[in-house]
PDB file of C-alpha atoms in Angstrom:
ATOM      1  CA  GLU A  19     110.501 127.720 103.242  1.00 60.00           C
ATOM      2  CA  TYR A  20     112.277 126.381 106.312  1.00 58.00           C
ATOM      3  CA  PRO A  21     112.304 122.530 105.987  1.00 58.00           C
ATOM      4  CA  GLY A  22     112.544 122.058 109.746  1.00 66.00           C
ATOM      5  CA  LEU A  23     109.104 123.617 110.164  1.00 68.00           C
ATOM      6  CA  SER A  24     107.537 121.082 107.798  1.00 68.00           C
ATOM      7  CA  LEU A  25     109.328 118.323 109.683  1.00 68.00           C
ATOM      8  CA  GLN A  26     107.954 119.467 113.035  1.00 73.00           C
ATOM      9  CA  ARG A  27     104.447 119.961 111.649  1.00 73.00           C
ATOM     10  CA  GLY A  28     104.623 116.501 110.075  1.00 69.00           C
ATOM     11  CA  MET A  29     105.706 114.955 113.374  1.00 71.00           C
ATOM     12  CA  LEU A  30     102.690 116.500 115.107  1.00 78.00           C
ATOM     13  CA  LEU A  31     100.382 115.115 112.439  1.00 69.00           C
ATOM     14  CA  GLU A  32     102.121 111.735 112.677  1.00 73.00           C
ATOM     15  CA  ALA A  33     101.650 111.682 116.447  1.00 75.00           C
ATOM     16  CA  SER A  34      97.944 112.424 115.998  1.00 75.00           C
ATOM     17  CA  GLY A  35      97.590 109.477 113.592  1.00 76.00           C
ATOM     18  CA  ASP A  36      97.079 111.512 110.433  1.00 74.00           C
ATOM     19  CA  PHE A  37      99.827 109.783 108.457  1.00 72.00           C
ATOM     20  CA  THR A  38      98.685 110.952 105.020  1.00 77.00           C
ATOM     21  CA  LYS A  39      98.921 114.649 105.909  1.00 76.00           C
ATOM     22  CA  ALA A  40     102.137 114.000 107.841  1.00 74.00           C
ATOM     23  CA  LEU A  41     103.591 112.453 104.699  1.00 73.00           C
ATOM     24  CA  GLU A  42     102.737 115.571 102.713  1.00 74.00           C
ATOM     25  CA  GLN A  43     104.738 117.683 105.168  1.00 72.00           C
ATOM     26  CA  PHE A  44     107.685 115.272 105.263  1.00 70.00           C
ATOM     27  CA  ASN A  45     107.849 114.963 101.484  1.00 69.00           C
ATOM     28  CA  GLY A  46     107.714 118.728 101.122  1.00 70.00           C
ATOM     29  CA  ALA A  47     110.655 119.089 103.462  1.00 68.00           C
ATOM     30  CA  LEU A  48     112.543 116.227 101.801  1.00 70.00           C
ATOM     31  CA  GLN A  49     112.294 117.895  98.414  1.00 74.00           C
ATOM     32  CA  LYS A  50     114.165 120.865  99.865  1.00 72.00           C
ATOM     33  CA  GLN A  51     116.719 118.668 101.662  1.00 72.00           C
ATOM     34  CA  PRO A  52     116.812 115.341  99.769  1.00 74.00           C
ATOM     35  CA  ASN A  53     119.803 113.974 101.686  1.00 79.00           C
ATOM     36  CA  ASP A  54     118.501 114.708 105.190  1.00 80.00           C
ATOM     37  CA  ILE A  55     118.526 111.407 107.106  1.00 88.00           C
ATOM     38  CA  ASP A  56     115.947 112.511 109.668  1.00 85.00           C
ATOM     39  CA  LEU A  57     113.530 113.428 106.896  1.00 81.00           C
ATOM     40  CA  LYS A  58     114.143 110.152 105.073  1.00 86.00           C
ATOM     41  CA  LEU A  59     113.309 108.285 108.281  1.00 90.00           C
ATOM     42  CA  ARG A  60     110.106 110.242 108.811  1.00 84.00           C
ATOM     43  CA  VAL A  61     108.969 109.801 105.201  1.00 83.00           C
ATOM     44  CA  GLY A  62     109.807 106.093 105.278  1.00 86.00           C
ATOM     45  CA  ALA A  63     107.998 105.616 108.578  1.00 87.00           C
ATOM     46  CA  ALA A  64     104.919 107.435 107.270  1.00 82.00           C
ATOM     47  CA  TYR A  65     104.879 105.270 104.142  1.00 82.00           C
ATOM     48  CA  VAL A  66     104.974 102.164 106.330  1.00 88.00           C
ATOM     49  CA  SER A  67     102.091 103.486 108.419  1.00 81.00           C
ATOM     50  CA  ILE A  68      99.870 103.938 105.359  1.00 78.00           C
ATOM     51  CA  GLY A  69     100.912 100.605 103.844  1.00 81.00           C
ATOM     52  CA  GLU A  70     103.030 101.867 100.921  1.00 82.00           C
ATOM     53  CA  VAL A  71     105.926  99.557 101.636  1.00 89.00           C
ATOM     54  CA  GLU A  72     107.589  99.694  98.219  1.00 90.00           C
ATOM     55  CA  LYS A  73     108.114 103.430  98.666  1.00 85.00           C
ATOM     56  CA  ALA A  74     109.237 103.029 102.259  1.00 88.00           C
ATOM     57  CA  LEU A  75     111.918 100.378 101.832  1.00 94.00           C
ATOM     58  CA  PRO A  76     114.520 102.325  99.773  1.00 92.00           C
ATOM     59  CA  LEU A  77     114.364 105.272 102.172  1.00 91.00           C
ATOM     60  CA  LEU A  78     114.551 103.138 105.311  1.00 95.00           C
ATOM     61  CA  LYS A  79     117.412 101.059 103.926  1.00 95.00           C
ATOM     62  CA  ASP A  80     119.347 104.293 103.327  1.00 94.00           C
ATOM     63  CA  VAL A  81     118.687 105.402 106.894  1.00 95.00           C
ATOM     64  CA  GLN A  82     119.618 102.038 108.378  1.00 95.00           C
ATOM     65  CA  ARG A  83     122.905 102.000 106.443  1.00 95.00           C
ATOM     66  CA  GLU A  84     123.741 105.470 107.743  1.00 95.00           C
ATOM     67  CA  ARG A  85     122.485 104.757 111.260  1.00 96.00           C
ATOM     68  CA  PRO A  86     122.706 101.010 111.940  1.00 96.00           C
ATOM     69  CA  ASN A  87     122.170 101.652 115.646  1.00 97.00           C
ATOM     70  CA  SER A  88     118.964 103.646 115.216  1.00 97.00           C
ATOM     71  CA  ALA A  89     116.225 101.717 116.993  1.00 97.00           C
ATOM     72  CA  GLU A  90     113.554 103.600 115.054  1.00 95.00           C
ATOM     73  CA  ALA A  91     115.126 102.872 111.658  1.00 97.00           C
ATOM     74  CA  ASN A  92     115.395  99.167 112.455  1.00 97.00           C
ATOM     75  CA  HIS A  93     111.851  99.108 113.814  1.00 97.00           C
ATOM     76  CA  PHE A  94     110.229 100.652 110.751  1.00 96.00           C
ATOM     77  CA  LEU A  95     112.379  98.618 108.375  1.00 97.00           C
ATOM     78  CA  GLY A  96     111.196  95.497 110.213  1.00 97.00           C
ATOM     79  CA  ARG A  97     107.595  96.658 109.955  1.00 96.00           C
ATOM     80  CA  ALA A  98     107.988  97.205 106.217  1.00 96.00           C
ATOM     81  CA  TYR A  99     109.238  93.654 105.713  1.00 96.00           C
ATOM     82  CA  LEU A 100     106.504  92.326 108.009  1.00 95.00           C
ATOM     83  CA  LYS A 101     103.908  94.062 105.839  1.00 91.00           C
ATOM     84  CA  GLN A 102     105.331  92.351 102.761  1.00 88.00           C
ATOM     85  CA  GLY A 103     104.933  88.968 104.461  1.00 82.00           C
ATOM     86  CA  GLY A 104     105.863  85.651 102.879  1.00 77.00           C
ATOM     87  CA  ILE A 105     109.580  85.038 102.607  1.00 79.00           C
ATOM     88  CA  ASP A 106     110.338  88.413 104.223  1.00 88.00           C
ATOM     89  CA  GLN A 107     109.078  87.286 107.652  1.00 89.00           C
ATOM     90  CA  THR A 108     112.535  86.198 108.827  1.00 91.00           C
ATOM     91  CA  THR A 109     114.084  89.498 107.734  1.00 95.00           C
ATOM     92  CA  ALA A 110     111.301  91.413 109.475  1.00 96.00           C
ATOM     93  CA  LEU A 111     111.870  89.628 112.770  1.00 97.00           C
ATOM     94  CA  ARG A 112     115.604  90.268 112.620  1.00 96.00           C
ATOM     95  CA  PHE A 113     115.195  94.040 112.283  1.00 97.00           C
ATOM     96  CA  LEU A 114     112.385  94.210 114.840  1.00 98.00           C
ATOM     97  CA  GLN A 115     114.447  92.318 117.410  1.00 98.00           C
ATOM     98  CA  ARG A 116     117.385  94.627 116.735  1.00 98.00           C
ATOM     99  CA  ALA A 117     115.142  97.622 117.511  1.00 98.00           C
ATOM    100  CA  VAL A 118     114.174  96.071 120.847  1.00 98.00           C
ATOM    101  CA  GLN A 119     117.828  95.450 121.688  1.00 98.00           C
ATOM    102  CA  LEU A 120     118.640  99.092 120.961  1.00 98.00           C
ATOM    103  CA  ASP A 121     115.641 100.499 122.839  1.00 98.00           C
ATOM    104  CA  PRO A 122     113.854  98.048 125.173  1.00 98.00           C
ATOM    105  CA  ASN A 123     111.637 100.723 126.716  1.00 98.00           C
ATOM    106  CA  LYS A 124     109.099 101.174 123.908  1.00 97.00           C
ATOM    107  CA  ALA A 125     106.007  99.000 124.155  1.00 98.00           C
ATOM    108  CA  GLU A 126     105.364  99.277 120.417  1.00 97.00           C
ATOM    109  CA  TYR A 127     108.755  97.781 119.602  1.00 98.00           C
ATOM    110  CA  HIS A 128     108.010  94.692 121.727  1.00 98.00           C
ATOM    111  CA  LEU A 129     104.526  94.471 120.193  1.00 98.00           C
ATOM    112  CA  TYR A 130     105.902  94.185 116.677  1.00 98.00           C
ATOM    113  CA  VAL A 131     108.394  91.500 117.668  1.00 98.00           C
ATOM    114  CA  ALA A 132     105.448  89.556 119.144  1.00 98.00           C
ATOM    115  CA  TRP A 133     103.470  90.153 115.951  1.00 97.00           C
ATOM    116  CA  ALA A 134     106.280  88.858 113.721  1.00 97.00           C
ATOM    117  CA  ALA A 135     106.860  85.912 116.058  1.00 97.00           C
ATOM    118  CA  ASN A 136     103.156  85.029 115.879  1.00 96.00           C
ATOM    119  CA  GLU A 137     103.314  85.160 112.085  1.00 94.00           C
ATOM    120  CA  SER A 138     106.253  82.739 112.053  1.00 93.00           C
ATOM    121  CA  SER A 139     104.767  80.505 114.812  1.00 93.00           C
ATOM    122  CA  GLN A 140     107.513  81.265 117.335  1.00 96.00           C
ATOM    123  CA  LEU A 141     104.977  81.217 120.136  1.00 97.00           C
ATOM    124  CA  GLY A 142     107.405  81.327 123.071  1.00 97.00           C
ATOM    125  CA  LEU A 143     109.005  84.496 121.729  1.00 98.00           C
ATOM    126  CA  ALA A 144     105.582  85.956 120.973  1.00 98.00           C
ATOM    127  CA  ARG A 145     104.454  85.375 124.571  1.00 98.00           C
ATOM    128  CA  ASP A 146     107.594  86.954 126.057  1.00 98.00           C
ATOM    129  CA  GLU A 147     107.371  90.031 123.859  1.00 98.00           C
ATOM    130  CA  VAL A 148     103.639  90.662 124.205  1.00 98.00           C
ATOM    131  CA  ASP A 149     103.999  90.428 127.984  1.00 98.00           C
ATOM    132  CA  LYS A 150     106.806  93.005 127.857  1.00 98.00           C
ATOM    133  CA  ALA A 151     104.690  95.285 125.674  1.00 98.00           C
ATOM    134  CA  LEU A 152     101.756  95.169 128.106  1.00 98.00           C
ATOM    135  CA  ALA A 153     104.044  95.656 131.092  1.00 98.00           C
ATOM    136  CA  LEU A 154     105.117  98.945 129.501  1.00 98.00           C
ATOM    137  CA  ASP A 155     101.659 100.011 128.271  1.00 98.00           C
ATOM    138  CA  LYS A 156      98.494  98.384 129.613  1.00 98.00           C
ATOM    139  CA  GLN A 157      96.350 100.360 127.140  1.00 97.00           C
ATOM    140  CA  LEU A 158      98.143  99.121 124.017  1.00 98.00           C
ATOM    141  CA  ALA A 159      95.204  97.700 122.070  1.00 97.00           C
ATOM    142  CA  ASP A 160      97.256  95.830 119.483  1.00 98.00           C
ATOM    143  CA  ALA A 161      99.093  93.953 122.228  1.00 98.00           C
ATOM    144  CA  TYR A 162      95.772  92.475 123.396  1.00 98.00           C
ATOM    145  CA  TRP A 163      95.019  91.586 119.785  1.00 98.00           C
ATOM    146  CA  GLN A 164      98.332  89.769 119.365  1.00 98.00           C
ATOM    147  CA  ARG A 165      97.949  88.074 122.745  1.00 98.00           C
ATOM    148  CA  GLY A 166      94.511  86.889 121.623  1.00 98.00           C
ATOM    149  CA  VAL A 167      95.998  85.507 118.395  1.00 98.00           C
ATOM    150  CA  LEU A 168      98.653  83.720 120.452  1.00 98.00           C
ATOM    151  CA  GLU A 169      96.159  82.319 122.971  1.00 98.00           C
ATOM    152  CA  ARG A 170      93.994  80.890 120.209  1.00 97.00           C
ATOM    153  CA  LYS A 171      97.026  79.135 118.715  1.00 96.00           C
ATOM    154  CA  GLN A 172      97.684  77.665 122.151  1.00 97.00           C
ATOM    155  CA  ALA A 173      94.036  76.482 122.392  1.00 97.00           C
ATOM    156  CA  ALA A 174      93.209  78.937 125.219  1.00 98.00           C
ATOM    157  CA  VAL A 175      90.115  80.019 123.313  1.00 98.00           C
ATOM    158  CA  LYS A 176      88.213  81.673 126.170  1.00 98.00           C
ATOM    159  CA  ASP A 177      91.222  83.830 127.013  1.00 98.00           C
ATOM    160  CA  ALA A 178      91.640  84.651 123.329  1.00 98.00           C
ATOM    161  CA  ILE A 179      88.039  85.821 122.992  1.00 98.00           C
ATOM    162  CA  LYS A 180      88.372  88.005 126.086  1.00 98.00           C
ATOM    163  CA  ASP A 181      91.584  89.659 124.851  1.00 98.00           C
ATOM    164  CA  LEU A 182      90.303  90.160 121.315  1.00 98.00           C
ATOM    165  CA  LYS A 183      87.126  91.827 122.549  1.00 98.00           C
ATOM    166  CA  HIS A 184      89.202  94.092 124.776  1.00 98.00           C
ATOM    167  CA  ALA A 185      91.458  94.985 121.836  1.00 98.00           C
ATOM    168  CA  LEU A 186      88.405  96.072 119.847  1.00 98.00           C
ATOM    169  CA  GLU A 187      87.061  98.092 122.764  1.00 98.00           C
ATOM    170  CA  LEU A 188      90.345  99.993 122.910  1.00 97.00           C
ATOM    171  CA  LYS A 189      90.785 100.232 119.137  1.00 95.00           C
ATOM    172  CA  PRO A 190      87.646  99.592 117.050  1.00 96.00           C
ATOM    173  CA  SER A 191      89.621 100.243 113.858  1.00 94.00           C
ATOM    174  CA  ARG A 192      91.754  97.102 114.324  1.00 96.00           C
ATOM    175  CA  ILE A 193      89.754  95.114 111.756  1.00 97.00           C
ATOM    176  CA  GLU A 194      92.106  92.127 111.959  1.00 97.00           C
ATOM    177  CA  ALA A 195      90.888  91.496 115.499  1.00 98.00           C
ATOM    178  CA  HIS A 196      87.421  90.761 114.111  1.00 98.00           C
ATOM    179  CA  ALA A 197      88.943  88.054 111.896  1.00 98.00           C
ATOM    180  CA  ALA A 198      90.875  86.590 114.829  1.00 98.00           C
ATOM    181  CA  LEU A 199      87.706  86.680 116.927  1.00 98.00           C
ATOM    182  CA  ALA A 200      85.806  84.885 114.148  1.00 98.00           C
ATOM    183  CA  GLU A 201      88.370  82.079 114.203  1.00 98.00           C
ATOM    184  CA  ALA A 202      88.159  81.862 117.984  1.00 98.00           C
ATOM    185  CA  TYR A 203      84.352  81.616 117.815  1.00 98.00           C
ATOM    186  CA  GLU A 204      84.694  78.869 115.195  1.00 98.00           C
ATOM    187  CA  ASP A 205      87.037  76.999 117.545  1.00 97.00           C
ATOM    188  CA  SER A 206      84.385  77.206 120.282  1.00 97.00           C
ATOM    189  CA  ASN A 207      81.628  76.039 117.867  1.00 97.00           C
ATOM    190  CA  ASP A 208      79.855  79.403 117.987  1.00 98.00           C
ATOM    191  CA  THR A 209      78.929  79.516 114.307  1.00 97.00           C
ATOM    192  CA  ALA A 210      76.610  82.508 114.597  1.00 97.00           C
ATOM    193  CA  GLY A 211      79.222  84.569 116.440  1.00 98.00           C
ATOM    194  CA  ALA A 212      81.891  83.582 113.923  1.00 98.00           C
ATOM    195  CA  MET A 213      79.778  84.624 110.944  1.00 98.00           C
ATOM    196  CA  VAL A 214      79.026  88.014 112.467  1.00 98.00           C
ATOM    197  CA  GLU A 215      82.746  88.632 113.036  1.00 98.00           C
ATOM    198  CA  TRP A 216      83.697  87.516 109.516  1.00 98.00           C
ATOM    199  CA  GLN A 217      81.121  89.939 108.150  1.00 98.00           C
ATOM    200  CA  LYS A 218      82.634  92.759 110.223  1.00 98.00           C
ATOM    201  CA  ALA A 219      86.165  91.852 109.143  1.00 98.00           C
ATOM    202  CA  ILE A 220      85.324  91.724 105.431  1.00 98.00           C
ATOM    203  CA  GLY A 221      83.153  94.815 105.742  1.00 98.00           C
ATOM    204  CA  GLY A 222      86.136  96.692 107.114  1.00 96.00           C
ATOM    205  CA  ASN A 223      88.654  95.283 104.619  1.00 95.00           C
ATOM    206  CA  ASP A 224      87.557  93.227 101.610  1.00 96.00           C
ATOM    207  CA  LYS A 225      91.118  92.772 100.316  1.00 94.00           C
ATOM    208  CA  GLU A 226      92.050  89.740 102.446  1.00 97.00           C
ATOM    209  CA  PRO A 227      91.478  86.559 100.385  1.00 98.00           C
ATOM    210  CA  TYR A 228      91.941  84.284 103.394  1.00 98.00           C
ATOM    211  CA  TRP A 229      88.978  85.925 105.132  1.00 98.00           C
ATOM    212  CA  HIS A 230      86.783  85.426 102.076  1.00 98.00           C
ATOM    213  CA  TRP A 231      87.758  81.748 102.050  1.00 98.00           C
ATOM    214  CA  ARG A 232      86.916  81.176 105.701  1.00 98.00           C
ATOM    215  CA  TYR A 233      83.608  83.029 105.445  1.00 98.00           C
ATOM    216  CA  GLY A 234      82.738  81.390 102.109  1.00 98.00           C
ATOM    217  CA  LYS A 235      83.272  77.947 103.642  1.00 97.00           C
ATOM    218  CA  MET A 236      80.846  78.745 106.436  1.00 98.00           C
ATOM    219  CA  LEU A 237      78.226  79.992 103.977  1.00 98.00           C
ATOM    220  CA  ALA A 238      78.614  76.809 101.922  1.00 98.00           C
ATOM    221  CA  VAL A 239      78.018  74.629 104.979  1.00 97.00           C
ATOM    222  CA  LYS A 240      74.753  76.532 105.484  1.00 96.00           C
ATOM    223  CA  ASN A 241      73.859  75.905 101.808  1.00 96.00           C
ATOM    224  CA  GLN A 242      73.979  79.622 101.044  1.00 98.00           C
ATOM    225  CA  ASN A 243      75.734  78.689  97.830  1.00 97.00           C
ATOM    226  CA  GLY A 244      75.189  81.927  95.923  1.00 97.00           C
ATOM    227  CA  ASP A 245      76.934  84.064  98.514  1.00 98.00           C
ATOM    228  CA  ALA A 246      79.472  81.340  99.223  1.00 98.00           C
ATOM    229  CA  ALA A 247      80.439  81.159  95.552  1.00 98.00           C
ATOM    230  CA  LYS A 248      81.113  84.905  95.448  1.00 98.00           C
ATOM    231  CA  HIS A 249      83.428  84.867  98.455  1.00 98.00           C
ATOM    232  CA  LEU A 250      85.221  81.677  97.413  1.00 98.00           C
ATOM    233  CA  ALA A 251      85.791  83.027  93.892  1.00 98.00           C
ATOM    234  CA  VAL A 252      87.427  86.146  95.345  1.00 98.00           C
ATOM    235  CA  ALA A 253      89.524  83.982  97.666  1.00 98.00           C
ATOM    236  CA  VAL A 254      90.858  81.892  94.778  1.00 98.00           C
ATOM    237  CA  GLU A 255      91.437  84.770  92.375  1.00 98.00           C
ATOM    238  CA  ASP A 256      93.325  86.909  94.885  1.00 97.00           C
ATOM    239  CA  GLY A 257      94.962  83.964  96.644  1.00 96.00           C
ATOM    240  CA  LYS A 258      96.615  82.838  93.413  1.00 96.00           C
ATOM    241  CA  LYS A 259      98.481  86.160  93.283  1.00 93.00           C
ATOM    242  CA  MET A 260     100.081  85.713  96.703  1.00 90.00           C
ATOM    243  CA  GLN A 261     103.780  84.812  96.831  1.00 83.00           C
ATOM    244  CA  PRO A 262     104.413  82.218  98.039  1.00 85.00           C
ATOM    245  CA  ARG A 263     100.932  80.900  97.279  1.00 92.00           C
ATOM    246  CA  PRO A 264      99.285  79.521 100.441  1.00 93.00           C
ATOM    247  CA  ALA A 265      98.165  75.891 100.511  1.00 94.00           C
ATOM    248  CA  TRP A 266      94.594  76.882 101.350  1.00 97.00           C
ATOM    249  CA  VAL A 267      94.123  78.361  97.854  1.00 98.00           C
ATOM    250  CA  THR A 268      93.980  74.851  96.418  1.00 97.00           C
ATOM    251  CA  LEU A 269      91.278  73.847  98.907  1.00 97.00           C
ATOM    252  CA  ALA A 270      89.367  77.035  98.181  1.00 98.00           C
ATOM    253  CA  ALA A 271      89.397  76.210  94.463  1.00 98.00           C
ATOM    254  CA  PHE A 272      87.620  72.891  95.063  1.00 98.00           C
ATOM    255  CA  GLU A 273      85.086  74.542  97.369  1.00 98.00           C
ATOM    256  CA  ALA A 274      84.526  77.339  94.839  1.00 98.00           C
ATOM    257  CA  GLY A 275      83.959  74.742  92.132  1.00 98.00           C
ATOM    258  CA  GLU A 276      81.377  72.969  94.282  1.00 98.00           C
ATOM    259  CA  THR A 277      79.359  76.121  94.987  1.00 98.00           C
ATOM    260  CA  GLN A 278      79.640  77.363  91.407  1.00 98.00           C
ATOM    261  CA  ARG A 279      78.428  74.017  90.116  1.00 97.00           C
ATOM    262  CA  LYS A 280      75.389  74.204  92.399  1.00 96.00           C
ATOM    263  CA  THR A 281      74.587  77.725  91.188  1.00 97.00           C
ATOM    264  CA  GLY A 282      74.913  76.956  87.474  1.00 97.00           C
ATOM    265  CA  GLN A 283      78.285  78.618  86.871  1.00 97.00           C
ATOM    266  CA  LYS A 284      79.705  75.836  84.693  1.00 96.00           C
ATOM    267  CA  ASN A 285      82.718  77.617  83.180  1.00 96.00           C
ATOM    268  CA  GLU A 286      83.865  79.004  86.534  1.00 97.00           C
ATOM    269  CA  ALA A 287      83.365  75.640  88.213  1.00 98.00           C
ATOM    270  CA  CYS A 288      85.365  73.876  85.513  1.00 97.00           C
ATOM    271  CA  ALA A 289      88.263  76.303  85.891  1.00 97.00           C
ATOM    272  CA  ASN A 290      88.395  75.845  89.663  1.00 98.00           C
ATOM    273  CA  TYR A 291      88.077  72.057  89.554  1.00 97.00           C
ATOM    274  CA  LYS A 292      90.937  71.905  87.029  1.00 97.00           C
ATOM    275  CA  PHE A 293      93.110  74.203  89.127  1.00 97.00           C
ATOM    276  CA  PHE A 294      92.450  71.996  92.134  1.00 97.00           C
ATOM    277  CA  ILE A 295      93.381  68.822  90.226  1.00 96.00           C
ATOM    278  CA  GLU A 296      96.595  70.463  88.957  1.00 96.00           C
ATOM    279  CA  THR A 297      97.748  71.735  92.356  1.00 96.00           C
ATOM    280  CA  ALA A 298      96.329  69.318  94.953  1.00 96.00           C
ATOM    281  CA  PRO A 299      98.592  66.619  96.458  1.00 94.00           C
ATOM    282  CA  PRO A 300      98.167  63.193  94.776  1.00 91.00           C
ATOM    283  CA  GLY A 301      96.473  61.721  97.851  1.00 91.00           C
ATOM    284  CA  SER A 302      93.955  64.540  98.300  1.00 93.00           C
ATOM    285  CA  ALA A 303      90.584  63.276  99.517  1.00 92.00           C
ATOM    286  CA  ASP A 304      88.700  65.547  97.113  1.00 96.00           C
ATOM    287  CA  ARG A 305      90.615  64.617  93.951  1.00 96.00           C
ATOM    288  CA  ARG A 306      88.158  61.872  92.963  1.00 95.00           C
ATOM    289  CA  ASP A 307      85.148  64.178  93.397  1.00 96.00           C
ATOM    290  CA  ALA A 308      86.826  66.924  91.381  1.00 97.00           C
ATOM    291  CA  THR A 309      87.702  64.523  88.557  1.00 96.00           C
ATOM    292  CA  ARG A 310      84.139  63.193  88.500  1.00 96.00           C
ATOM    293  CA  ALA A 311      82.734  66.731  88.428  1.00 97.00           C
ATOM    294  CA  VAL A 312      84.916  67.670  85.451  1.00 96.00           C
ATOM    295  CA  ALA A 313      83.607  64.626  83.567  1.00 96.00           C
ATOM    296  CA  GLU A 314      79.956  65.262  84.471  1.00 96.00           C
ATOM    297  CA  LEU A 315      80.173  68.924  83.491  1.00 96.00           C
ATOM    298  CA  ALA A 316      81.912  67.926  80.232  1.00 95.00           C
ATOM    299  CA  CYS A 317      84.539  70.577  80.915  1.00 95.00           C
ATOM    300  CA  PRO A 318      86.564  71.484  77.827  1.00 91.00           C
ATOM    301  CA  SER A 319      90.121  70.236  77.607  1.00 82.00           C
ATOM    302  CA  SER A 320      92.910  72.529  78.809  1.00 68.00           C
ATOM    303  CA  ASP A 321      94.854  71.980  75.575  1.00 54.00           C
TER     304      ASP A 321
END
């Protein structure tokens, strides 16, 4: 019944990467001592690690209020906001940088600052922080991944491919590196390599609408319209739910309409063409084609 035993057992499981079982131990201990700050931190951190951010945030906010100078509390709070993405990117970077200020000797802390900086296109900061992370830990797989993402943004595609491959050698489970590698192959006009990597990325995680869009576009160029339509439809449907909604969702809607039209999916094509017309900028190059398609398909009125 001693809560400290569950805490220690949970920390061992956490260190071994088994976050789900660690969470069971932490929650069990927290039920016995609901106001224990150390337990709240561990439970919040475990929730972040398994992607349950909504459960993590209240706990981590409590910890950070009680211990504003806890590097670990700031780090995991930053990671939670980073996971949420969108408008929370700035908040994420603020907490992650605070963690680095409080404890500059942890490679993982620098890695996450680089990650957040990459997400917000602060490439100078990303470079500084990823270099610091690798100086502290040369085997940190995710640092090579983030350096590869950065190098691609800076048009150093060969370096990006090398780092992304190394990241996957060190950590095959980092599925996002396959997506980054696919983009790098596209940049170097290696279509076959890019398609293989998109397949691996989506095979490992089919919940990323942006990946479906990029892969669907490539399939459409190859006139594989049936498969392209499936991926583009997923991209549009899931992309519409994102807040804020990315600009690429509008482009994906037109491309989905085109492939659906070619495969006889009239109703779906009509819906996507109309969404494109409603959301595309007035000067969009594809607006005329979308309007013509709606007329030719005799799409029903939206009224």
